[in-house]
CSV table of C-alpha atoms in Angstrom, one decimal:
chain,number,residue,atom,x,y,z
A,1,MET,CA,-61.0,-55.8,-152.1
A,2,ILE,CA,-61.9,-57.9,-155.1
A,3,THR,CA,-65.4,-57.4,-154.7
A,4,LEU,CA,-65.3,-53.9,-153.3
A,5,LEU,CA,-63.9,-52.8,-157.0
A,6,PRO,CA,-66.7,-54.0,-159.2
A,7,ILE,CA,-68.9,-52.4,-156.5
A,8,ILE,CA,-67.6,-49.1,-156.7
A,9,PHE,CA,-67.0,-49.1,-160.7
A,10,SER,CA,-70.6,-50.2,-160.7
A,11,ILE,CA,-71.9,-47.1,-158.7
A,12,LEU,CA,-69.8,-44.6,-160.7
A,13,LYS,CA,-71.1,-46.5,-163.8
A,14,MET,CA,-74.9,-46.0,-162.5
A,15,THR,CA,-74.3,-42.5,-161.7
A,16,GLU,CA,-72.8,-41.4,-164.7
A,17,PHE,CA,-75.7,-43.4,-166.5
A,18,ILE,CA,-78.6,-41.4,-164.7
A,19,LEU,CA,-76.8,-38.2,-165.3
A,20,GLY,CA,-75.9,-38.3,-168.6
A,21,ASN,CA,-79.7,-39.9,-169.4
A,22,PHE,CA,-80.9,-37.0,-167.6
A,23,ALA,CA,-78.9,-34.2,-169.4
A,24,ASN,CA,-79.3,-36.1,-172.9
A,25,GLY,CA,-83.0,-36.3,-172.4
A,26,PHE,CA,-83.4,-32.7,-171.6
A,27,ILE,CA,-81.8,-31.1,-174.6
A,28,ALA,CA,-84.0,-33.9,-176.9
A,29,LEU,CA,-87.2,-32.3,-175.4
A,30,VAL,CA,-86.3,-29.1,-175.0
A,31,ASN,CA,-83.9,-28.0,-177.8
A,32,SER,CA,-85.0,-27.5,-181.6
A,33,ASP,CA,-81.5,-27.8,-183.0
A,34,GLN,CA,-81.4,-30.9,-185.4
A,35,ILE,CA,-77.9,-31.2,-184.6
A,36,LEU,CA,-78.0,-31.5,-180.9
A,37,MET,CA,-81.3,-33.3,-180.8
A,38,ALA,CA,-79.7,-36.2,-183.0
A,39,LEU,CA,-76.4,-35.9,-180.6
A,40,SER,CA,-78.3,-36.2,-177.7
A,41,ILE,CA,-80.5,-39.2,-179.0
A,42,SER,CA,-77.3,-41.1,-180.0
A,43,ARG,CA,-75.7,-40.3,-176.8
A,44,THR,CA,-78.9,-41.7,-175.1
A,45,GLY,CA,-78.5,-45.0,-176.9
A,46,LEU,CA,-74.6,-45.1,-176.3
A,47,LEU,CA,-74.9,-44.7,-172.6
A,48,TRP,CA,-77.6,-47.5,-172.5
A,49,LEU,CA,-75.2,-49.8,-174.5
A,50,MET,CA,-72.5,-49.2,-172.5
A,51,LEU,CA,-74.4,-50.1,-169.4
A,52,ILE,CA,-75.4,-53.6,-171.1
A,53,ASN,CA,-72.3,-54.3,-172.0
A,54,TRP,CA,-70.8,-53.5,-168.4
A,55,HIS,CA,-73.7,-55.5,-166.8
A,56,ALA,CA,-73.0,-58.4,-169.6
A,57,THR,CA,-69.3,-58.3,-169.1
A,58,VAL,CA,-68.6,-57.8,-165.3
A,59,LEU,CA,-71.5,-58.5,-163.8
A,60,THR,CA,-72.8,-61.8,-165.6
A,61,PRO,CA,-70.4,-62.9,-167.8
A,62,VAL,CA,-71.8,-66.4,-168.0
A,63,LEU,CA,-74.8,-64.8,-170.5
A,64,TYR,CA,-72.6,-63.2,-172.7
A,65,SER,CA,-72.3,-65.4,-175.7
A,66,LEU,CA,-71.8,-64.7,-179.0
A,67,GLU,CA,-74.7,-64.0,-180.3
A,68,VAL,CA,-75.6,-61.1,-177.8
A,69,ARG,CA,-72.1,-59.8,-178.1
A,70,MET,CA,-72.2,-59.4,-181.8
A,71,ILE,CA,-75.6,-57.7,-181.4
A,72,VAL,CA,-73.9,-55.3,-178.5
A,73,ARG,CA,-70.9,-54.5,-180.8
A,74,ILE,CA,-72.9,-53.6,-183.9
A,75,ALA,CA,-75.5,-51.1,-182.1
A,76,TRP,CA,-72.2,-49.6,-180.2
A,77,ALA,CA,-70.7,-49.0,-183.6
A,78,VAL,CA,-73.6,-47.4,-184.7
A,79,SER,CA,-74.3,-45.3,-182.0
A,80,ASN,CA,-70.9,-44.4,-181.2
A,81,HIS,CA,-70.3,-43.2,-185.1
A,82,PHE,CA,-72.9,-40.9,-184.8
A,83,SER,CA,-72.0,-39.7,-181.3
A,84,MET,CA,-68.5,-39.1,-182.7
A,85,TRP,CA,-69.8,-37.3,-186.4
A,86,LEU,CA,-72.4,-35.5,-185.0
A,87,ALA,CA,-70.1,-33.8,-182.1
A,88,ALA,CA,-67.5,-33.2,-184.7
A,89,SER,CA,-70.4,-31.8,-187.1
A,90,LEU,CA,-71.6,-29.3,-184.3
A,91,SER,CA,-67.7,-28.1,-183.8
A,92,ILE,CA,-67.9,-27.4,-187.5
A,93,PHE,CA,-71.0,-25.6,-187.3
A,94,TYR,CA,-70.1,-23.6,-184.6
A,95,LEU,CA,-66.8,-22.3,-187.0
A,96,LEU,CA,-69.1,-21.6,-189.8
A,97,LYS,CA,-71.7,-19.7,-187.9
A,98,ILE,CA,-69.2,-17.9,-185.4
A,99,ALA,CA,-66.0,-17.4,-187.2
A,100,ASN,CA,-65.3,-14.4,-190.0
A,101,PHE,CA,-62.6,-15.3,-192.8
A,102,SER,CA,-62.4,-13.6,-195.9
A,103,SER,CA,-61.4,-16.6,-197.8
A,104,CYS,CA,-64.1,-17.5,-201.0
A,105,ILE,CA,-63.9,-21.4,-199.9
A,106,PHE,CA,-64.7,-20.5,-196.4
A,107,LEU,CA,-67.7,-17.9,-197.4
A,108,TYR,CA,-68.8,-20.6,-199.6
A,109,LEU,CA,-69.2,-23.2,-196.9
A,110,LYS,CA,-70.5,-20.8,-194.5
A,111,TRP,CA,-73.3,-19.9,-197.1
A,112,ARG,CA,-74.0,-24.1,-197.4
A,113,VAL,CA,-73.6,-25.0,-193.9
A,114,LYS,CA,-76.5,-27.4,-194.0
A,115,SER,CA,-75.1,-29.0,-197.1
A,116,VAL,CA,-71.7,-29.1,-195.6
A,117,LEU,CA,-72.8,-30.9,-192.4
A,118,LEU,CA,-75.1,-33.3,-194.4
A,119,GLY,CA,-72.4,-34.3,-196.6
A,120,ILE,CA,-70.1,-35.2,-194.0
A,121,LEU,CA,-72.7,-37.1,-192.2
A,122,LEU,CA,-73.7,-39.2,-195.4
A,123,GLY,CA,-70.1,-39.1,-196.7
A,124,THR,CA,-68.7,-40.8,-193.6
A,125,SER,CA,-71.2,-43.5,-193.4
A,126,VAL,CA,-69.4,-45.2,-195.8
A,127,PHE,CA,-66.9,-45.6,-192.6
A,128,LEU,CA,-69.9,-47.3,-190.9
A,129,VAL,CA,-70.7,-49.5,-193.4
A,130,SER,CA,-67.6,-50.9,-193.8
A,131,TYR,CA,-66.8,-51.3,-190.0
A,132,LEU,CA,-69.7,-53.3,-189.7
A,133,ALA,CA,-69.1,-55.4,-192.4
A,134,VAL,CA,-66.0,-56.0,-190.4
A,135,LEU,CA,-67.1,-56.6,-187.0
A,136,CYS,CA,-69.7,-59.2,-188.6
A,137,ILE,CA,-66.5,-60.9,-190.5
A,138,ASP,CA,-64.7,-60.7,-187.0
A,139,GLU,CA,-67.5,-62.3,-185.2
A,140,ASN,CA,-67.6,-65.6,-188.0
A,141,THR,CA,-63.9,-65.9,-188.0
A,142,GLN,CA,-64.1,-65.9,-183.9
A,143,THR,CA,-67.0,-68.4,-184.2
A,144,ASN,CA,-65.4,-70.8,-187.0
A,145,GLU,CA,-62.1,-70.5,-184.5
A,146,TYR,CA,-64.1,-72.0,-181.6
A,147,GLU,CA,-65.8,-74.8,-183.6
A,148,GLY,CA,-62.2,-76.1,-184.5
A,149,LYS,CA,-61.9,-74.8,-187.9
A,150,ILE,CA,-58.3,-73.5,-187.8
A,151,THR,CA,-56.4,-73.4,-191.0
A,152,TRP,CA,-56.2,-70.2,-193.6
A,153,LYS,CA,-59.0,-68.3,-191.3
A,154,THR,CA,-56.3,-67.8,-189.0
A,155,LYS,CA,-54.7,-65.3,-191.5
A,156,LEU,CA,-57.8,-64.3,-192.4
A,157,ARG,CA,-58.5,-63.3,-188.8
A,158,HIS,CA,-55.1,-61.0,-188.5
A,159,THR,CA,-56.3,-59.2,-191.9
A,160,VAL,CA,-59.8,-58.7,-190.3
A,161,TYR,CA,-58.0,-57.3,-187.1
A,162,LEU,CA,-56.0,-54.9,-189.1
A,163,SER,CA,-58.9,-53.6,-191.0
A,164,ASP,CA,-61.0,-53.3,-187.6
A,165,MET,CA,-58.3,-51.1,-186.1
A,166,THR,CA,-57.9,-49.0,-189.2
A,167,LEU,CA,-61.6,-48.5,-189.3
A,168,PHE,CA,-61.9,-47.8,-185.9
A,169,MET,CA,-59.0,-45.3,-185.8
A,170,LEU,CA,-60.8,-43.5,-188.8
A,171,ILE,CA,-64.2,-43.9,-187.0
A,172,ASN,CA,-62.9,-41.8,-183.6
A,173,PHE,CA,-59.4,-40.5,-184.6
A,174,VAL,CA,-60.8,-38.2,-187.7
A,175,PRO,CA,-63.4,-36.5,-185.8
A,176,PHE,CA,-61.1,-35.3,-183.2
A,177,VAL,CA,-58.9,-33.9,-185.6
A,178,MET,CA,-61.6,-32.0,-187.2
A,179,SER,CA,-62.5,-30.6,-183.9
A,180,LEU,CA,-59.1,-29.7,-183.0
A,181,THR,CA,-59.0,-27.8,-186.3
A,182,CYS,CA,-62.3,-25.8,-185.8
A,183,PHE,CA,-60.8,-25.0,-182.7
A,184,LEU,CA,-57.6,-23.6,-183.8
A,185,LEU,CA,-59.5,-21.7,-186.6
A,186,LEU,CA,-61.9,-20.3,-184.1
A,187,ILE,CA,-58.6,-18.8,-182.0
A,188,ILE,CA,-57.5,-17.5,-185.4
A,189,SER,CA,-60.7,-15.7,-186.1
A,190,LEU,CA,-61.0,-14.6,-182.3
A,191,TRP,CA,-57.3,-13.0,-182.6
A,192,LYS,CA,-58.5,-11.5,-185.9
A,193,HIS,CA,-61.6,-9.6,-184.0
A,194,LEU,CA,-59.5,-8.6,-181.3
A,195,ARG,CA,-56.9,-6.7,-183.2
A,196,LYS,CA,-59.8,-5.2,-185.2
A,197,MET,CA,-61.4,-3.9,-182.1
A,198,GLN,CA,-58.2,-2.5,-180.5
A,199,LEU,CA,-57.4,-0.7,-184.1
A,200,ASN,CA,-61.3,1.0,-184.0
A,201,ASP,CA,-60.9,1.8,-179.8
A,202,LYS,CA,-63.6,-0.5,-179.1
A,203,GLY,CA,-63.6,-2.7,-176.1
A,204,SER,CA,-62.8,-6.4,-176.1
A,205,GLN,CA,-65.7,-7.5,-174.4
A,206,ASP,CA,-68.4,-7.2,-177.2
A,207,PRO,CA,-70.9,-9.9,-178.2
A,208,SER,CA,-68.9,-11.2,-181.0
A,209,THR,CA,-65.9,-11.8,-178.7
A,210,LYS,CA,-68.3,-13.7,-175.9
A,211,VAL,CA,-69.8,-15.9,-178.7
A,212,HIS,CA,-66.2,-17.0,-180.0
A,213,GLN,CA,-65.2,-17.4,-176.4
A,214,ARG,CA,-68.2,-19.5,-175.6
A,215,ALA,CA,-68.0,-21.7,-178.6
A,216,MET,CA,-64.2,-22.4,-177.9
A,217,GLN,CA,-64.9,-23.6,-174.5
A,218,THR,CA,-67.4,-25.7,-175.9
A,219,VAL,CA,-65.2,-27.1,-178.5
A,220,VAL,CA,-62.2,-27.4,-176.2
A,221,SER,CA,-64.1,-29.3,-173.3
A,222,PHE,CA,-65.6,-31.6,-176.1
A,223,LEU,CA,-61.7,-32.5,-177.3
A,224,PHE,CA,-60.4,-33.2,-173.7
A,225,LEU,CA,-63.5,-35.4,-173.1
A,226,LEU,CA,-63.0,-37.2,-176.7
A,227,SER,CA,-59.4,-37.7,-175.9
A,228,CYS,CA,-60.0,-39.7,-172.7
A,229,TYR,CA,-62.8,-41.3,-174.6
A,230,PHE,CA,-60.4,-42.4,-177.1
A,231,LEU,CA,-57.7,-43.3,-174.7
A,232,THR,CA,-60.3,-45.3,-172.9
A,233,LEU,CA,-61.4,-47.3,-176.1
A,234,VAL,CA,-57.5,-47.9,-177.2
A,235,ILE,CA,-56.6,-49.1,-173.8
A,236,SER,CA,-59.6,-51.2,-173.4
A,237,VAL,CA,-59.0,-52.8,-177.1
A,238,TRP,CA,-55.3,-53.5,-176.2
A,239,ASN,CA,-55.8,-55.0,-172.8
A,240,SER,CA,-58.8,-57.3,-174.3
A,241,ASN,CA,-56.3,-58.6,-177.1
A,242,ARG,CA,-53.0,-58.5,-174.5
A,243,LEU,CA,-53.2,-57.9,-171.5
A,244,GLN,CA,-56.3,-59.1,-170.4
A,245,ASN,CA,-56.6,-57.4,-167.2
A,246,GLU,CA,-60.0,-57.3,-165.7
A,247,TRP,CA,-59.7,-54.3,-163.3
A,248,LEU,CA,-57.8,-52.1,-166.1
A,249,LEU,CA,-60.8,-53.0,-168.1
A,250,MET,CA,-63.4,-52.1,-165.7
A,251,LEU,CA,-61.4,-48.8,-164.7
A,252,CYS,CA,-61.8,-47.8,-168.8
A,253,GLN,CA,-65.7,-48.9,-169.1
A,254,ALA,CA,-66.2,-46.5,-166.1
A,255,LEU,CA,-64.3,-43.6,-167.4
A,256,GLY,CA,-65.6,-44.1,-170.9
A,257,MET,CA,-68.8,-42.9,-170.2
A,258,LEU,CA,-67.9,-39.7,-168.9
A,259,HIS,CA,-67.8,-38.5,-172.5
A,260,PRO,CA,-71.1,-39.1,-173.4
A,261,SER,CA,-72.5,-37.9,-170.1
A,262,SER,CA,-70.6,-34.9,-169.2
A,263,HIS,CA,-70.4,-33.5,-172.6
A,264,SER,CA,-73.9,-33.2,-172.2
A,265,PHE,CA,-73.8,-30.9,-169.6
A,266,ILE,CA,-71.0,-28.6,-171.2
A,267,LEU,CA,-73.5,-28.4,-174.3
A,268,ILE,CA,-76.4,-27.2,-172.0
A,269,TRP,CA,-74.3,-24.6,-170.1
A,270,GLY,CA,-72.5,-23.3,-173.5
A,271,ASN,CA,-76.4,-23.0,-175.3
A,272,LYS,CA,-78.2,-19.7,-173.8
A,273,LYS,CA,-81.4,-21.3,-174.3
A,274,LEU,CA,-80.7,-24.7,-173.0
A,275,ARG,CA,-79.5,-23.0,-169.9
A,276,GLN,CA,-82.5,-21.1,-169.3
A,277,ALA,CA,-84.6,-23.7,-169.4
A,278,LEU,CA,-82.9,-25.9,-167.2
A,279,LYS,CA,-83.0,-22.7,-164.8
A,280,ASN,CA,-86.9,-22.8,-165.6
A,281,VAL,CA,-86.9,-26.1,-164.7
A,282,ARG,CA,-84.9,-26.2,-161.4
A,283,LYS,CA,-87.4,-23.1,-160.1
A,284,ILE,CA,-90.2,-25.4,-160.9
A,285,VAL,CA,-88.7,-28.5,-158.7
A,286,CYS,CA,-87.8,-26.2,-155.9
A,287,ARG,CA,-91.3,-24.5,-155.9
A,288,PHE,CA,-92.9,-28.1,-156.0
A,289,TYR,CA,-90.8,-29.3,-153.5
A,290,CYS,CA,-91.3,-26.5,-151.0
A,291,LEU,CA,-95.0,-27.1,-151.6
A,292,ASN,CA,-94.7,-30.6,-150.6
A,293,LEU,CA,-92.8,-30.0,-147.7
A,294,GLN,CA,-95.8,-27.0,-146.6
A,295,SER,CA,-98.3,-29.8,-146.7
A,296,PHE,CA,-96.4,-32.0,-144.6
A,297,GLY,CA,-96.5,-29.0,-142.3
A,298,TRP,CA,-92.2,-28.8,-142.3
């Protein structure tokens, strides 16, 4: 059983990795939207880093030196940051483009949606730079502890740990709150739209209603997957510092990859152009497969 669990988790991890790379690569190649393209690229990098971290910590932990761990942590922090905030920006984009509110502030933001999204991404880069600085200090203090320099740096280690957790929460929890707010505002906008349709004696399945529902389904799926991903991150950090349970860590790493891989398929399903492009690719593959079977006389 001890040797079977890593094999099972490795198969699950590789399946998520292959499917996630396919979905994100498909979005990056077919889609022309800058947010979706950047999100798919950051998700692809995140998937590769998750696989490298899995291989280093589970399969070959002997080769996982402090230098390699620092490089992986920094690269993961960058890709995870952009994955989180680009997904939250996508939720804000859906809200500003689809929802209808008469507030002057909302109309101003709706008119300058590109500037709003750019400001969010540039503003949150402060979190990223601060988090990278804390990571570097954290790795240096750990190295000094291993070398035997344990005096005032033990207190510094605790301070750095608290700073690390605070920035970790800001980078991962704030996008969740923003996406949740967008979802609630989309519900309010849809409710107002349905009331207006009822007063005008029109059906409830007009194009605007369908667009609202599609956007809400995309955002709520992101919220669910992000909740699972955030939970696995918290458990992994808590486990590495307190419990140090190897099997719990492997489970969290395997489930954590569901977020960057599964959400990409949901984005394809929620985008009409991407959905149609995927159908065309499927038709081409099926036709090519049938031609090959006919050539072999099957």
